[in-house]
Coordinates of C-alpha atoms and ligand atoms in Angstrom, one line a residue:
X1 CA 43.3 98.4 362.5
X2 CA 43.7 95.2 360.6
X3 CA 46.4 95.9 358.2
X4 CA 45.2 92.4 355.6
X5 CA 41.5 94.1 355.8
X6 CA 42.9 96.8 354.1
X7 CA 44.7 95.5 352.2
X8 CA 42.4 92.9 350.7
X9 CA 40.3 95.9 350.2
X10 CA 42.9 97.6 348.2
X11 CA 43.3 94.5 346.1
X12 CA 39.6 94.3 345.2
X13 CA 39.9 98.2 343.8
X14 CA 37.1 99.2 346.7
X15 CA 38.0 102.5 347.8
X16 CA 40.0 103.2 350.8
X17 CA 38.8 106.1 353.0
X18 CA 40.9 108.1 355.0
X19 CA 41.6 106.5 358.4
X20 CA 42.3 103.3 356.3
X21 CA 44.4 105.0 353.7
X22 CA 46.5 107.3 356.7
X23 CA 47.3 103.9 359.0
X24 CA 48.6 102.2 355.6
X25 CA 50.9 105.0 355.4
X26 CA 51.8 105.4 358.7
X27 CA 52.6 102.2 359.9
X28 CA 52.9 99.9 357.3
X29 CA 56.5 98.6 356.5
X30 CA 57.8 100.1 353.1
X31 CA 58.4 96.2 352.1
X32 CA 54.6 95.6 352.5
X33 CA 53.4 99.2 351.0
X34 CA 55.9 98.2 347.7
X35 CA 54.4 94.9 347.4
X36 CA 51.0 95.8 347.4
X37 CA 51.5 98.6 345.1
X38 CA 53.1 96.2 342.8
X39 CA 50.5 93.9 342.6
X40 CA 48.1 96.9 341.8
X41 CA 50.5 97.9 339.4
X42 CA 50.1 94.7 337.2
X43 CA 46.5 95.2 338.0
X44 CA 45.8 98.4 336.3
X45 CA 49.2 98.1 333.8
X46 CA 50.1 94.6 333.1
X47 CA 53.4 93.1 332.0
X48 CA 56.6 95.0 332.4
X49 CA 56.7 98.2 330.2
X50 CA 57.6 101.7 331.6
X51 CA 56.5 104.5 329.6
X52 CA 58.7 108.0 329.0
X53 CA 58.0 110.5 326.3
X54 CA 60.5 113.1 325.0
X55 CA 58.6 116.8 325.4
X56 CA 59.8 120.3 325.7
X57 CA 58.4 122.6 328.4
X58 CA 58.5 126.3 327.0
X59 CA 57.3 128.9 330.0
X60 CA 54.7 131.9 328.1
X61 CA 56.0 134.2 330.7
X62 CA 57.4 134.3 334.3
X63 CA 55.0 137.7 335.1
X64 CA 53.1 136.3 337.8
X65 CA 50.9 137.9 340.5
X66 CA 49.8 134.6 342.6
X67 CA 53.6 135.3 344.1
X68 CA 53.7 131.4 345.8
X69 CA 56.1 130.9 348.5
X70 CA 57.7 127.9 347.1
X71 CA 58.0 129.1 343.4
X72 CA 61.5 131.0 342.6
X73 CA 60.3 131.2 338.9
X74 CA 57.9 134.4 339.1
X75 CA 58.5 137.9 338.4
X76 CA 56.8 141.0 339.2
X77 CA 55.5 142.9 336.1
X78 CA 58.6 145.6 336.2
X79 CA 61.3 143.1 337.0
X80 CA 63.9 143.6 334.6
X81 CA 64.4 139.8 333.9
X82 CA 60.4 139.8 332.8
X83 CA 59.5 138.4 329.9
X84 CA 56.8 137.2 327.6
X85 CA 58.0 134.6 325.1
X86 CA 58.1 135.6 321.4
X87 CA 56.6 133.7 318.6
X88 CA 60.3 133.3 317.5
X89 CA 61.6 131.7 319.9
X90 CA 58.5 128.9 320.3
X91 CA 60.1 128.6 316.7
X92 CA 63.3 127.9 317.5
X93 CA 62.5 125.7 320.8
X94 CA 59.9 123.5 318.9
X95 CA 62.2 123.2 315.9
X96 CA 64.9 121.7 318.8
X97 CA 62.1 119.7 320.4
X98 CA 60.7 118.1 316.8
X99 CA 65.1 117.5 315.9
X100 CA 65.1 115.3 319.1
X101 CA 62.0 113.2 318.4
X102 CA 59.8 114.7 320.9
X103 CA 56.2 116.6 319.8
X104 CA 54.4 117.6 322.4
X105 CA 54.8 121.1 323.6
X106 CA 54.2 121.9 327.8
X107 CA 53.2 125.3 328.0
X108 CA 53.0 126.7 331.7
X109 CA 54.3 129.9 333.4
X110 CA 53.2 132.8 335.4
X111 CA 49.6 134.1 335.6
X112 CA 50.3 137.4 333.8
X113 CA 47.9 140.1 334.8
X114 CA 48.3 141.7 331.0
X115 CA 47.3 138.6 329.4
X116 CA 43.9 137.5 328.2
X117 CA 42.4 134.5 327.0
X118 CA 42.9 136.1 323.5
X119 CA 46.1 135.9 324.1
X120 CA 46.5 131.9 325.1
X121 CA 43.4 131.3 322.1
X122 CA 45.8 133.3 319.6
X123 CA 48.8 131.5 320.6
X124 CA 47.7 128.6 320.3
X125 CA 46.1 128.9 317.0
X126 CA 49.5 130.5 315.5
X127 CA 51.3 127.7 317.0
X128 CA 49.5 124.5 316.1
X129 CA 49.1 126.3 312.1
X130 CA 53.0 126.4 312.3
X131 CA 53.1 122.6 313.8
X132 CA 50.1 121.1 313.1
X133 CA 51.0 117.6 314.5
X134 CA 52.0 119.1 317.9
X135 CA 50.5 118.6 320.7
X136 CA 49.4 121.1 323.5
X137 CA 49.9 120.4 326.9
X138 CA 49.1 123.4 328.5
X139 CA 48.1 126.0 331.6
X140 CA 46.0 124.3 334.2
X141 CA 43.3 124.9 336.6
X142 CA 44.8 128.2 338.3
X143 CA 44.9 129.8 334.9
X144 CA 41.6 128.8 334.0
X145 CA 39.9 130.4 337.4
X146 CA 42.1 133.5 336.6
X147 CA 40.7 133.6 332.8
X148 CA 37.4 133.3 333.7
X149 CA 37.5 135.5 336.4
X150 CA 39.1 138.4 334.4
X151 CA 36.9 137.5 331.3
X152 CA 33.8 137.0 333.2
X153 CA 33.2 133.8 331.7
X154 CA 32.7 130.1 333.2
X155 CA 35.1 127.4 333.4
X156 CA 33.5 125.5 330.6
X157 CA 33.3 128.7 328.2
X158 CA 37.1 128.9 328.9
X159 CA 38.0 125.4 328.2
X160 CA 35.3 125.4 325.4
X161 CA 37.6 127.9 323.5
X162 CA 41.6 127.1 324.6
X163 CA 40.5 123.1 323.3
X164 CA 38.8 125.5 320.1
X165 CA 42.0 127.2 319.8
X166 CA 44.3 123.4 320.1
X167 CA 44.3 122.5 323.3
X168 CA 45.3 119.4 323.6
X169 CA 45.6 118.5 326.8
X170 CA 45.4 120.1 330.5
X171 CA 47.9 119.5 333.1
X172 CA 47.2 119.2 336.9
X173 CA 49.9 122.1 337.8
X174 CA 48.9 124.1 340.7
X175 CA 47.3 121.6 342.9
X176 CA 50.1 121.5 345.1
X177 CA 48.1 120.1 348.6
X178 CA 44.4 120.1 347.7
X179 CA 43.4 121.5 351.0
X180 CA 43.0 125.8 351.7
X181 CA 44.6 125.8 355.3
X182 CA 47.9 124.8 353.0
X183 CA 46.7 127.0 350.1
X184 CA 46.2 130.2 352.5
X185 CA 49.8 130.0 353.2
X186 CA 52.1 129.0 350.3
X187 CA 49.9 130.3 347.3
X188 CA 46.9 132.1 348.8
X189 CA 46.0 133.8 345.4
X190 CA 45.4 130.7 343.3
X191 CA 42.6 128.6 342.9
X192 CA 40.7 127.0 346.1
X193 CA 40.5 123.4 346.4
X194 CA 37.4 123.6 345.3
X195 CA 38.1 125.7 342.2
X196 CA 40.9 123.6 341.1
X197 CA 38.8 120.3 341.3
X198 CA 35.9 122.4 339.3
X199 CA 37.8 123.1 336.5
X200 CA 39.0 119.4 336.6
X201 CA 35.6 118.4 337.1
X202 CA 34.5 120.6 333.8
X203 CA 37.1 119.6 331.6
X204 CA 36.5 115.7 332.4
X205 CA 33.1 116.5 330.9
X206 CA 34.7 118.1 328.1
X207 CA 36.5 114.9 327.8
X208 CA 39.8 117.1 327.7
X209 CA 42.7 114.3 329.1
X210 CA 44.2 116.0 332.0
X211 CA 47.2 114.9 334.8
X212 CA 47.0 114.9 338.7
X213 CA 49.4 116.1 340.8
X214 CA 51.0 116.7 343.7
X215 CA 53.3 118.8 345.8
X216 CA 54.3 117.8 349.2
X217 CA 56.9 117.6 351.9
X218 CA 56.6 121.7 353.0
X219 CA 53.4 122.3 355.8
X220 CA 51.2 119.9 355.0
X221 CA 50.4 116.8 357.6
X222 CA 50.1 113.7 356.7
X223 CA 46.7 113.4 356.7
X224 CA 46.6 116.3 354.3
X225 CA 48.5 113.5 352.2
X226 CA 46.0 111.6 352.0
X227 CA 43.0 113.6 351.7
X228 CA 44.7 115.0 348.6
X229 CA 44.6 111.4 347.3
X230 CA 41.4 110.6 348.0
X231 CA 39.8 114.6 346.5
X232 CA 41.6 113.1 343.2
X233 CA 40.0 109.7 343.5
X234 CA 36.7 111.0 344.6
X235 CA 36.8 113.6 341.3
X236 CA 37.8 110.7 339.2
X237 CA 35.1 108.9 340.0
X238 CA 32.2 111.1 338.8
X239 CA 34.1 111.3 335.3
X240 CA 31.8 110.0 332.5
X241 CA 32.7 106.3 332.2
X242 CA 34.1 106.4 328.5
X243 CA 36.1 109.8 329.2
X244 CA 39.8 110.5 329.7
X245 CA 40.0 112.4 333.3
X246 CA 43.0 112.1 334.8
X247 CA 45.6 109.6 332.8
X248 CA 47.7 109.4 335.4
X249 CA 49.1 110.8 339.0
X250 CA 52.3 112.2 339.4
X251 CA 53.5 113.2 342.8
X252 CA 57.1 115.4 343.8
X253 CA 58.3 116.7 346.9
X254 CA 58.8 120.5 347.3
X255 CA 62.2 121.8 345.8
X256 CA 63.3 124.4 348.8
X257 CA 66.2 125.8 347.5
X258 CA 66.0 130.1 347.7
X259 CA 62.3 129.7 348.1
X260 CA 60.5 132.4 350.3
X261 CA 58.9 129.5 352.2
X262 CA 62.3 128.4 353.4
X263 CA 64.2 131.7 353.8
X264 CA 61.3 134.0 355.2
X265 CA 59.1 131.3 357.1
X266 CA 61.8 128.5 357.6
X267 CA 60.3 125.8 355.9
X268 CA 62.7 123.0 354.4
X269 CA 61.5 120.3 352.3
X270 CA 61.1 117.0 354.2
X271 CA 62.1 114.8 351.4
X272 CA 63.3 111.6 352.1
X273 CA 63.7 109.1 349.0
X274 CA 62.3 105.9 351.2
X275 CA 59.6 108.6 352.1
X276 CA 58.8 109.4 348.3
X277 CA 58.5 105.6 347.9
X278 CA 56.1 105.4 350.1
X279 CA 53.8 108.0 348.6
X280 CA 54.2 106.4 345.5
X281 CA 52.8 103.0 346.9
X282 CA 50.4 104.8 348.9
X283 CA 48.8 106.5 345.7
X284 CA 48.7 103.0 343.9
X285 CA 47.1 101.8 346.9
X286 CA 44.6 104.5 347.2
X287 CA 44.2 105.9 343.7
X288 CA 42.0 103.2 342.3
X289 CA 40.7 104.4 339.5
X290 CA 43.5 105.8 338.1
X291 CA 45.5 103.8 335.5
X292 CA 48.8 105.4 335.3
X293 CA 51.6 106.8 338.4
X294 CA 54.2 108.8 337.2
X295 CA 57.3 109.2 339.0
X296 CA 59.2 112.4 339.0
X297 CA 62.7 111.6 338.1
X298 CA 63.6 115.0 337.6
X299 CA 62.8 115.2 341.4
X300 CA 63.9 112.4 343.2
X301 CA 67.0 111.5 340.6
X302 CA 67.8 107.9 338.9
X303 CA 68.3 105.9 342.1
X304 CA 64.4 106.5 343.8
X305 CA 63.1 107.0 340.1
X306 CA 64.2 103.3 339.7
X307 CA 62.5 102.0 343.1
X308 CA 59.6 103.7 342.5
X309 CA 58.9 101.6 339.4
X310 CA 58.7 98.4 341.9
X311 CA 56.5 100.7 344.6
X312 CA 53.7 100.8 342.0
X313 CA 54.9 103.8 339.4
X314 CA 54.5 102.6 335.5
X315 CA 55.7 105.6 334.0
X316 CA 59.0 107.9 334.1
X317 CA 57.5 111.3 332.6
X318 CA 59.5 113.2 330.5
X319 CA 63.2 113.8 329.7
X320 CA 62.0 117.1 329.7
X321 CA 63.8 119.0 327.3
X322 CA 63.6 122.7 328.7
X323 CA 62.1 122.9 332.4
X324 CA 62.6 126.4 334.3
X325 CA 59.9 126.1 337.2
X326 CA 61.6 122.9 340.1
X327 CA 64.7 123.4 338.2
X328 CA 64.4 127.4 339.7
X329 CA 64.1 125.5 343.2
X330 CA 67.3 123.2 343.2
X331 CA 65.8 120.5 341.1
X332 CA 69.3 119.5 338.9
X333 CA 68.8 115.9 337.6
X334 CA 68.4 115.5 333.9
X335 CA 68.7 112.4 331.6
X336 CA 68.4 112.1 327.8
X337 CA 66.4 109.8 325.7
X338 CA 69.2 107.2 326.1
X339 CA 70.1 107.8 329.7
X340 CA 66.4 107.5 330.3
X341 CA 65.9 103.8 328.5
X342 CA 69.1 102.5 330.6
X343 CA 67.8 103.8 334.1
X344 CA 64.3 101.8 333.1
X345 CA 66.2 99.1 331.9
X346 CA 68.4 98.8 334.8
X347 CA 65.4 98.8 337.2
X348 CA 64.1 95.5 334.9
X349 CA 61.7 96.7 333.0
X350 CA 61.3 97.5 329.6
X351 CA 61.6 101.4 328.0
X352 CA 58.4 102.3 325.7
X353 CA 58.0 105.8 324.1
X354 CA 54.6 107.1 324.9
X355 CA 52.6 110.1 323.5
X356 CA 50.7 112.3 326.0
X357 CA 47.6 110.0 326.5
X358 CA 50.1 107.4 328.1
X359 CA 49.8 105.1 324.5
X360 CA 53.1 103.0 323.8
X361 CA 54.2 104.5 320.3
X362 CA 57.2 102.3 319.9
X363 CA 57.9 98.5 319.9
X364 CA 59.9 97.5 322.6
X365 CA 62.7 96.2 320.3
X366 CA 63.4 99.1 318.7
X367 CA 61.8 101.8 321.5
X368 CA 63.1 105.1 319.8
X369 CA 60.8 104.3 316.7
X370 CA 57.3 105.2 316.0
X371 CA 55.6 101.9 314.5
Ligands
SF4_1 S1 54.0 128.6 341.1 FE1 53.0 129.3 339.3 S2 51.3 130.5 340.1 FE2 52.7 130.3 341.8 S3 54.0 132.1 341.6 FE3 55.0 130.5 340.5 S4 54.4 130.8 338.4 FE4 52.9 131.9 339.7

């Protein structure tokens, strides 16, 4: 395959398919993958900003029946470490969050077979009359099949009334590998493929802004890889043309550490940081219609979070004040909001605060300042 072709292609924003997209990533040099990726970069994001955002991920409860083989987090229903957060202690987290700067809430957890979509519309209500400037990130397309299947209601009549209720925002959790054979075997009691990108697919009518993800490096091949990439791309294209869909990409590799997958089945994670690189410039290559890549420095720690912001990444994420889920699976790197403006500043580029639609809310002179 000719390698420029491609490449030229890329460079033009025409859409790669997946023999094209799979030969870039298998046997292109990492040199040539980072400086394609870069160009891209300037392409979609120009200049040299890198956005982070301070936010505070608070779990509703780790009662979860899906059971996934990579997720440590979950508890069965009787479990005596169970819990369903109180509207107390959202108090006391947000109050943290809003005394470090950050407003936007993450709100994920376990799909708790007691809990209704009263429950998330209630919740929601209470907590944005509390903090009416906050924002709600929140659930994501396996909770939204599991609402409307308990509720008997569609996708849309779900969304319709979480965004009703102060939705903000919907995160791309639970797309792990967007293919079943993976699904069957490390979370066979979430959403399908096709369920997850249907929910996507609805709320990008809805004009909700909502996140892609992905979770790699456990039994997927690399093929798999890319088909993700291109499921997200393809999704993103039917979008209406003046709506959000999916701000941005964020891929991480699978955190092993005590997880069923690797104790029962044997599964390690395959992470390798020059590997991680490589799906980052891959996804900037292939992912041509979406503006922002995240890198997951919680993930891959301050040394690849750094390189991947010359292999096409534009953003950092979060400094994440409270995170339970990768953190349950050996994921141990944290950084404040200063630690975070030196590792982007070290890598050459310049820190700006963002809010959750990827807008800079700072000047880059003075970047932990709203202007
Ligand atoms: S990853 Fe999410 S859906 Fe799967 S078991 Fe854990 S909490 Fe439940």
């Amino acid at each position: 395959m000719d390698r420029e072709k491609i490449y030229n292609k890329a460079l033009k924003l025409l859409p790669l398919n997946l023999n094209e997209g799979l030969y870039l990533y298998e046997n292109s040099s990492l040199e040539e993958l980072m400086f394609i990726a870069n160009r891209l970069r300037q392409i979609h994001n120009h200049g040299n900003s890198v956005g982070w955002m301070i936010d505070r991920n608070v779990n509703l409860t780790n009662v979860c029946f899906s059971q996934c083989t990579f997720c440590n987090f979950c508890r069965k229903k009787n479990s005596e470490d169970a819990y369903v957060t109180s509207i107390e202690e959202y108090k006391s987290k947000i109050e943290e969050m809003y005394s470090l700067g950050g407003d936007q809430l993450l709100l994920q957890g376990g799909m708790n077979p007691e809990l209704g979509l009263n429950f998330y519309a209630d919740l929601f209500v209470n907590l944005k009359r509390l903090y009416p400037s906050m924002k709600l990130h929140a659930l994501g397309p396996p909770e939204v099949v599991y609402l409307a299947r308990k509720e008997k209601m569609s996708y849309n009549q779900i969304l319709t009334r979480l965004v009703e209720a102060g939705l903000d925002s919907l995160p791309g959790a639970g797309a792990e590998i967007l293919s079943d054979r993976v699904r069957k075997i490390v979370s066979p009691a979430k959403a399908t493929t096709e369920e997850w990108l249907e929910v996507m697919k609805e709320a990008h009518l809805l004009n909700l802004p909502t996140s892609a993800t992905m979770m790699y490096g456990h039994i997927e091949t690399h093929s798999e890889r890319i088909e993700h990439l291109l499921r997200l791309r393809d999704l993103q294209a039917l979008k209406p043309e003046s709506h959000y869909g999916f701000i941005t990409f964020i891929p991480w590799p699978f955190q092993d550490e005590g997880t069923v997958l690797k104790n029962r089945e044997g599964v390690s994670s395959s992470y390798s940081g020059t590997d991680y690189l490589r799906i980052i410039a891959v996804s900037r290559i292939i992912l041509n219609n979406i503006r922002n890549i995240q890198a997951s420095i919680l993930t891959v720690g301050r040394e690849i979070g750094m390189l991947s912001l010359h292999a096409g990444a534009n953003d950092l994420g979060s400094i994440m004040i409270e995170e339970n889920v990768v953190s349950a699976a050996g994921a141990t790197n944290r950084y404040n909001a200063e630690e975070m403006q030196s590792i982007i500043r070290e890598a050459g580029f310049v820190p700006r605060r963002r809010n959750q639609k990827y807008e800079f809310i700072n000047s880059p002179l003075n970047p932990l300042k709203g202007t």
